[in-house]
Short mmCIF file of C-alpha atoms in Angstrom, two decimals:
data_model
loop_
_atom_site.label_atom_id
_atom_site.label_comp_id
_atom_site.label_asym_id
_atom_site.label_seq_id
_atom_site.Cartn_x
_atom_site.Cartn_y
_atom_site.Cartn_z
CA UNK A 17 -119.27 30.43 -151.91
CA UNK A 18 -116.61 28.66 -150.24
CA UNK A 19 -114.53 25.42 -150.63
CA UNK A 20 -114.54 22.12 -148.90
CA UNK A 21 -112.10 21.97 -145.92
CA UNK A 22 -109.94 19.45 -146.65
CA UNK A 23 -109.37 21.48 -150.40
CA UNK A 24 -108.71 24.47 -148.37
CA UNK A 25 -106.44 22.28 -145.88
CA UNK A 26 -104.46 21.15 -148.97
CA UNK A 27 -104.09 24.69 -150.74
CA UNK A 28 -103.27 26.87 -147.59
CA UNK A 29 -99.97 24.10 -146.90
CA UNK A 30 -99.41 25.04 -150.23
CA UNK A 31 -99.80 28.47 -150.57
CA UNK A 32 -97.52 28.51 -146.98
CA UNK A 33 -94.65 26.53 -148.29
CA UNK A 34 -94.86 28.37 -151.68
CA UNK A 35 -93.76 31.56 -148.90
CA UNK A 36 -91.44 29.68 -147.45
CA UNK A 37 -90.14 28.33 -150.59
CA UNK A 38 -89.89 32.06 -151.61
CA UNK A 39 -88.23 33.29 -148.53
CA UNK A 40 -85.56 30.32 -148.17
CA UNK A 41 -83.88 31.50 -151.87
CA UNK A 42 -84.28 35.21 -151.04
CA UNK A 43 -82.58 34.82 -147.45
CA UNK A 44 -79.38 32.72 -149.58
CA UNK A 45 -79.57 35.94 -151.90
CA UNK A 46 -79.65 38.20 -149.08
CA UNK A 47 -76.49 36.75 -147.00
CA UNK A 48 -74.68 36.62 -150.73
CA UNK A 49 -75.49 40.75 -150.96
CA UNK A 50 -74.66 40.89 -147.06
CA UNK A 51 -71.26 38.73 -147.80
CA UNK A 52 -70.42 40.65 -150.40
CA UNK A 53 -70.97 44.50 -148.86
CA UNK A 54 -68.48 43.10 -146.16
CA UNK A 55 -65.94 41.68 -148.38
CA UNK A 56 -65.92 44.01 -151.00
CA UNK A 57 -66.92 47.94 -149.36
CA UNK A 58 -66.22 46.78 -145.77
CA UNK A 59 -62.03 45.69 -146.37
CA UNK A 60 -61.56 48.23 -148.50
CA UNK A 61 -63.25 51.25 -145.77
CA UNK A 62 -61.26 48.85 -143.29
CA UNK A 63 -57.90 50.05 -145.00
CA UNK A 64 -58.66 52.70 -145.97
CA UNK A 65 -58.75 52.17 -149.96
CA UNK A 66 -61.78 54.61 -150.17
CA UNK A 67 -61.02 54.93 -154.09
CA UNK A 68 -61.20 50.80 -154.21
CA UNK A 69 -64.94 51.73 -153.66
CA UNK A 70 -64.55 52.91 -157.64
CA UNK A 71 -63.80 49.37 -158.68
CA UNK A 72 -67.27 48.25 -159.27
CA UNK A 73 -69.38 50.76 -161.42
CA UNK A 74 -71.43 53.16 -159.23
CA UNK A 75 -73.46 56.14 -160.03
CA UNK A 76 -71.34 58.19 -157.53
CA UNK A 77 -68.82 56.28 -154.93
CA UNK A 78 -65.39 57.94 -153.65
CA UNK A 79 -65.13 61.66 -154.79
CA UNK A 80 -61.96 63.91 -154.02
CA UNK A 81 -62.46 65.88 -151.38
CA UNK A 82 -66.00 65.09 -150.79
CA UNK A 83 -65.81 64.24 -146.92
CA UNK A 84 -69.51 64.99 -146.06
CA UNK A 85 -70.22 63.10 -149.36
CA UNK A 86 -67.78 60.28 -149.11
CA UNK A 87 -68.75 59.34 -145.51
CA UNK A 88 -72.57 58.82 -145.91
CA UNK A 89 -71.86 56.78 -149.54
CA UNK A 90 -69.73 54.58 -146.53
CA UNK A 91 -72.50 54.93 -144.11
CA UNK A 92 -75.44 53.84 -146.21
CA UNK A 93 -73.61 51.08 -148.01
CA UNK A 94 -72.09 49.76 -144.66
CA UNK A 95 -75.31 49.83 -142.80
CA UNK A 96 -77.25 48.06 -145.47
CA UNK A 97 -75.48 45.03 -144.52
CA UNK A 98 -76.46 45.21 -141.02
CA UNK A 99 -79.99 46.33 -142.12
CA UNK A 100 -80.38 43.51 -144.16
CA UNK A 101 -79.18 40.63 -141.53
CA UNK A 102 -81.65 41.90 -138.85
CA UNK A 103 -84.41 41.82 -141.18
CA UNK A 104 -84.02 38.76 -141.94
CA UNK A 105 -83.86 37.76 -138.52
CA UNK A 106 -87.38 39.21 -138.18
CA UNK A 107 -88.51 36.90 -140.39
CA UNK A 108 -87.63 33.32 -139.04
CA UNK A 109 -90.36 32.03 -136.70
CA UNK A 110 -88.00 29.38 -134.77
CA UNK A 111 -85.50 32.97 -133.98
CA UNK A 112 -88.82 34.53 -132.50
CA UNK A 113 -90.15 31.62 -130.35
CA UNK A 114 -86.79 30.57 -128.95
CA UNK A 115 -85.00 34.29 -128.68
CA UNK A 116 -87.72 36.65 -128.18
CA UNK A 117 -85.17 39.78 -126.96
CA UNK A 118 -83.20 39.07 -130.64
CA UNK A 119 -86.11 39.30 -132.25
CA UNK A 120 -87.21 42.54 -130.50
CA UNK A 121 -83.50 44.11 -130.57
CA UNK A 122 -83.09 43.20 -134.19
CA UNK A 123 -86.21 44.69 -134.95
CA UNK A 124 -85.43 48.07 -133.30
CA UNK A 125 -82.23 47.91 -135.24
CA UNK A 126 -83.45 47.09 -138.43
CA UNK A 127 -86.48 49.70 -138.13
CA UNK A 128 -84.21 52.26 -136.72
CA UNK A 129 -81.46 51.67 -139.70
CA UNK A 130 -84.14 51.63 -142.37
CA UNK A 131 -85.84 54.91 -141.69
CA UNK A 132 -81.70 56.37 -141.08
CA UNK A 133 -80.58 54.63 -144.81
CA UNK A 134 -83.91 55.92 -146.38
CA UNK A 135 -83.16 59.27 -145.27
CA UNK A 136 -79.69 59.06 -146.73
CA UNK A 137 -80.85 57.70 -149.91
CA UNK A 138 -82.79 60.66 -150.62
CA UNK A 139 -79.90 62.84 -149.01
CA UNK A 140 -77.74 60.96 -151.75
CA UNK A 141 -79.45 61.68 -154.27
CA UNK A 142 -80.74 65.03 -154.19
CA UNK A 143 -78.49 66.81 -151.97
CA UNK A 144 -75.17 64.64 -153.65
CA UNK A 145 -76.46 64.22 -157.26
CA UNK A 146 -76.67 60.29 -157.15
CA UNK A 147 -78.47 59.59 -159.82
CA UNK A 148 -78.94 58.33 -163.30
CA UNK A 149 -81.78 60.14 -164.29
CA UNK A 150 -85.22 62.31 -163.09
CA UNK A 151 -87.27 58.81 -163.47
CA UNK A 152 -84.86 56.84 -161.23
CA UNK A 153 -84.59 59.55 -158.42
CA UNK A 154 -87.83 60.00 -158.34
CA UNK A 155 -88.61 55.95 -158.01
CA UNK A 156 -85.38 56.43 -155.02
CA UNK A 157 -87.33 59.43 -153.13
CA UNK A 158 -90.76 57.06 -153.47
CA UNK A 159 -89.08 53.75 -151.98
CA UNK A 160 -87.70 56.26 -149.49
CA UNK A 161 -91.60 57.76 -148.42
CA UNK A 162 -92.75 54.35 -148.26
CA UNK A 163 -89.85 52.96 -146.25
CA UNK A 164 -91.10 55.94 -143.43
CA UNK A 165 -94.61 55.34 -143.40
CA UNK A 166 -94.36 51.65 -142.88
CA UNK A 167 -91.73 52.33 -139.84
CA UNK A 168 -94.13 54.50 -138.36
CA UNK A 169 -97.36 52.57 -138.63
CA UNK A 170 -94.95 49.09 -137.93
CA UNK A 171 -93.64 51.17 -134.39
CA UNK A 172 -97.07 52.70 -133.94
CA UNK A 173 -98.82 49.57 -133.41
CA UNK A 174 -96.06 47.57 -131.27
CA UNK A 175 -96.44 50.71 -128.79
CA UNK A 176 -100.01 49.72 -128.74
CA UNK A 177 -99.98 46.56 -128.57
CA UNK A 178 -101.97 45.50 -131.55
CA UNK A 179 -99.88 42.53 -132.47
CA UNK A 180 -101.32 41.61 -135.23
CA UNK A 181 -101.40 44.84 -137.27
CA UNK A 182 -97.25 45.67 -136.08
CA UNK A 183 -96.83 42.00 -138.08
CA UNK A 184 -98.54 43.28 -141.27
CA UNK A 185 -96.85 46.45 -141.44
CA UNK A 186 -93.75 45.13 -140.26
CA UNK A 187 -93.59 42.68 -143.09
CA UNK A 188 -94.67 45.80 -145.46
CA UNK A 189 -91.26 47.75 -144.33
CA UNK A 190 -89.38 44.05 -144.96
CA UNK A 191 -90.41 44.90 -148.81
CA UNK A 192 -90.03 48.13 -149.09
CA UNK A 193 -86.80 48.61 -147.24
CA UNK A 194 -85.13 45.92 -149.28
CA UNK A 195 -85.36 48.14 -152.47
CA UNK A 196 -81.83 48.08 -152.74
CA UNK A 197 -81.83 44.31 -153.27
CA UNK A 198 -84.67 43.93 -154.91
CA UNK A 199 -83.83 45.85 -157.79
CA UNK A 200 -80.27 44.54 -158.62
CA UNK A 201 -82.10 41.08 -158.59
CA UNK A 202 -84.97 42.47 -160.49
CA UNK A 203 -82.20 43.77 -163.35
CA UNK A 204 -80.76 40.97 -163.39
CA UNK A 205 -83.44 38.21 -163.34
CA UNK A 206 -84.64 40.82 -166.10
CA UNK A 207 -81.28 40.10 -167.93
CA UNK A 208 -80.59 36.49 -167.17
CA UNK A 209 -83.91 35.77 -168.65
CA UNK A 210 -83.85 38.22 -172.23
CA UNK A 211 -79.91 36.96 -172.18
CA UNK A 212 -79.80 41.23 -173.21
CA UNK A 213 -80.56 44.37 -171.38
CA UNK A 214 -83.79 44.58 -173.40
CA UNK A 215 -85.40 47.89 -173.78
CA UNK A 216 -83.02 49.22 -170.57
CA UNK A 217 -80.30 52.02 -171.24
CA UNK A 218 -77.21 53.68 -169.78
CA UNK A 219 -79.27 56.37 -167.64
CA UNK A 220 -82.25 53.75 -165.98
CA UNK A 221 -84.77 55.39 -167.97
CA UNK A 222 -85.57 52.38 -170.70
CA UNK A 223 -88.83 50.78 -170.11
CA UNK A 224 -87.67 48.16 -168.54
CA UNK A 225 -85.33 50.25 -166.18
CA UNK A 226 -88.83 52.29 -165.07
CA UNK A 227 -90.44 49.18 -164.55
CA UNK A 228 -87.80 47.73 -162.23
CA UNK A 229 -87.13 50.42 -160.72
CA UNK A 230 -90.64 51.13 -159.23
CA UNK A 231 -91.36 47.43 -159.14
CA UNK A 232 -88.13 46.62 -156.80
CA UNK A 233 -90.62 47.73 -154.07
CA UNK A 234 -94.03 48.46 -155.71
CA UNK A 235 -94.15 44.59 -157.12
CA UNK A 236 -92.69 43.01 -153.98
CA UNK A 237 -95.16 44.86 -151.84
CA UNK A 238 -97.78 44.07 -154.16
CA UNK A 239 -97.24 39.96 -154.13
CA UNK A 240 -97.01 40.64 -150.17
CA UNK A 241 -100.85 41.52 -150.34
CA UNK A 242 -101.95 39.27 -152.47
CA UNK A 243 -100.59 36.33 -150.39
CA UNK A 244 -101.81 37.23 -147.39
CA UNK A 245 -105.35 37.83 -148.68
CA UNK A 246 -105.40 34.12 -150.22
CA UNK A 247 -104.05 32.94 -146.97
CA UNK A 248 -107.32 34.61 -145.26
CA UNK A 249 -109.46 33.86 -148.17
CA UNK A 250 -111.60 30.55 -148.11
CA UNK A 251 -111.55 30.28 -151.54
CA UNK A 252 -109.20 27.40 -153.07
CA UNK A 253 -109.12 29.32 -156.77
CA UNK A 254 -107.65 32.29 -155.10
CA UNK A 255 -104.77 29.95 -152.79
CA UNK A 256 -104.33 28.87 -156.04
CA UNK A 257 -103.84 31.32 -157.82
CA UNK A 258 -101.44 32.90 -155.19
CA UNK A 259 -99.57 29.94 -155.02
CA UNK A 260 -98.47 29.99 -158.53
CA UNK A 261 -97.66 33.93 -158.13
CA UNK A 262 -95.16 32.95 -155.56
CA UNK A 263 -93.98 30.67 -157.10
CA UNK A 264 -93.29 32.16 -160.11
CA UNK A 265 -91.79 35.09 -158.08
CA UNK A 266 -89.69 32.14 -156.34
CA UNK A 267 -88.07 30.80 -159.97
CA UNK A 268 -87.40 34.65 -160.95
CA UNK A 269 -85.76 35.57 -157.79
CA UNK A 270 -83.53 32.50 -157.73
CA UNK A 271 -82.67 33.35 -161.39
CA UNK A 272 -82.04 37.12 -160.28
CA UNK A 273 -80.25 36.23 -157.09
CA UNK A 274 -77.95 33.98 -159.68
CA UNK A 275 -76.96 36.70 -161.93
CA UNK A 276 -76.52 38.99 -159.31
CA UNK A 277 -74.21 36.84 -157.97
CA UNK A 278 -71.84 35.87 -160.77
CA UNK A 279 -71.97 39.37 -162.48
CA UNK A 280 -72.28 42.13 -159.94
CA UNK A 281 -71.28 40.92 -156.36
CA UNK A 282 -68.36 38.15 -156.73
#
């Protein structure tokens, strides 16, 4: 059974600025991350202060006569920044209209530097011992899978055309590739809101650490589907229902995004 028009008029404006609502406070979390990459790892690679990259806690940074080791850490942590900025360009509609060969550029660099940094992740942490525990470099290597099959469906169906489909899976690799992010706000929102790091431990294997872990890509993915079924559905309980789930994701990521900020990045 579906809903009057005008309801569904009223809920899809709402369900669509509860997205952009949602995307506006991750994109000012985003250029904080990107801000901080540059200030903090990109001076101190800039001048060569490779052991400055020790400053902030990290599983494995600068090592002593690590070369091979030491130059992808600077690699995949430099890159991320530019990965990040040219997703986000991806996702602002006014960019796409008015600069259609930025939008296409960015999203050759951005799908290019994904599937290179996801590779390197699981280079990092298998072949370079970069991690905390079996549970987190097993959640790493997952992200990583998933970060490759969306690049290939999201180039597959731009070769062919099918414009629609590249946008969904396109919009899939936006999640998944921004693991990285997504989990440092996840820990912290996490945090912020128990004012403790409840049930979470020194090697990311706590219950809450496995749940963030998986869910800095599984949940983000997951709230991705769910909105844009209510946005196709012609049913006002499930816009509804969606809107409030974005929403809610909304108020945690700006909480997240806030403790990342004070306590991790500056």
């Amino acid at each position: 059974m579906t809903s009057p028009p005008n309801s569904l008029s009223i809920w899809n404006k709402i369900l669509g600025r509860a997205g952009i609502a949602w995307f506006c406070v991750a994109a000012i979390g985003q250029i904080a991350f990107i801000i901080f990459i540059t200030n903090y790892y990109g001076v101190r690679t800039a001048t060569g202060n490779y052991a400055g990259w020790n400053d902030k806690s990290l599983i494995k940074g600068h090592v002593p006569g690590d070369d091979a080791g030491n130059l992808m850490f600077a690699m995949h942590v430099l890159l991320a920044a530019v990965m990040t900025l040219t997703g986000l360009i991806q996702l602002v509609p006014l960019l796409r209209r008015k600069f259609p060969k930025l939008h296409r550029w960015s999203g050759r660099i951005f799908l290019v530097l994904a599937c290179f940094l996801a590779l390197g992740g699981l280079w990092l942490t298998w072949g370079r011992g970069t991690y905390l525990s079996l549970v987190s470099a097993v959640s790493v290597s997952l992200n990583a899978v998933l970060i490759l099959v969306c690049a290939v469906y999201t180039l597959r169906f731009a070769l062919s055309r099918r414009f629609a489909d590249h946008q969904r899976w396109a919009m899939r690799l936006f999640m998944v590739a921004n693991g990285v992010w997504f989990i440092r706000v996840g820990l912290m929102g996490w945090i912020m809101i128990n004012q403790s790091p409840r049930w979470m431990n020194n090697s990311m294997s706590g219950p809450a650490d496995i749940v963030i872990s998986y869910g800095s890509y599984l949940i983000p993915l997951a709230v991705l589907e769910l909105y844009a079924a209510a946005r196709r559905s012609r049913s006002v309980p499930a816009k509804a229902a969606a809107s409030l789930l974005v929403a809610g994701a909304t108020v945690f990521t700006g909480i997240g995004i806030f403790g990342a900020s004070m306590f991790l990045w500056f």
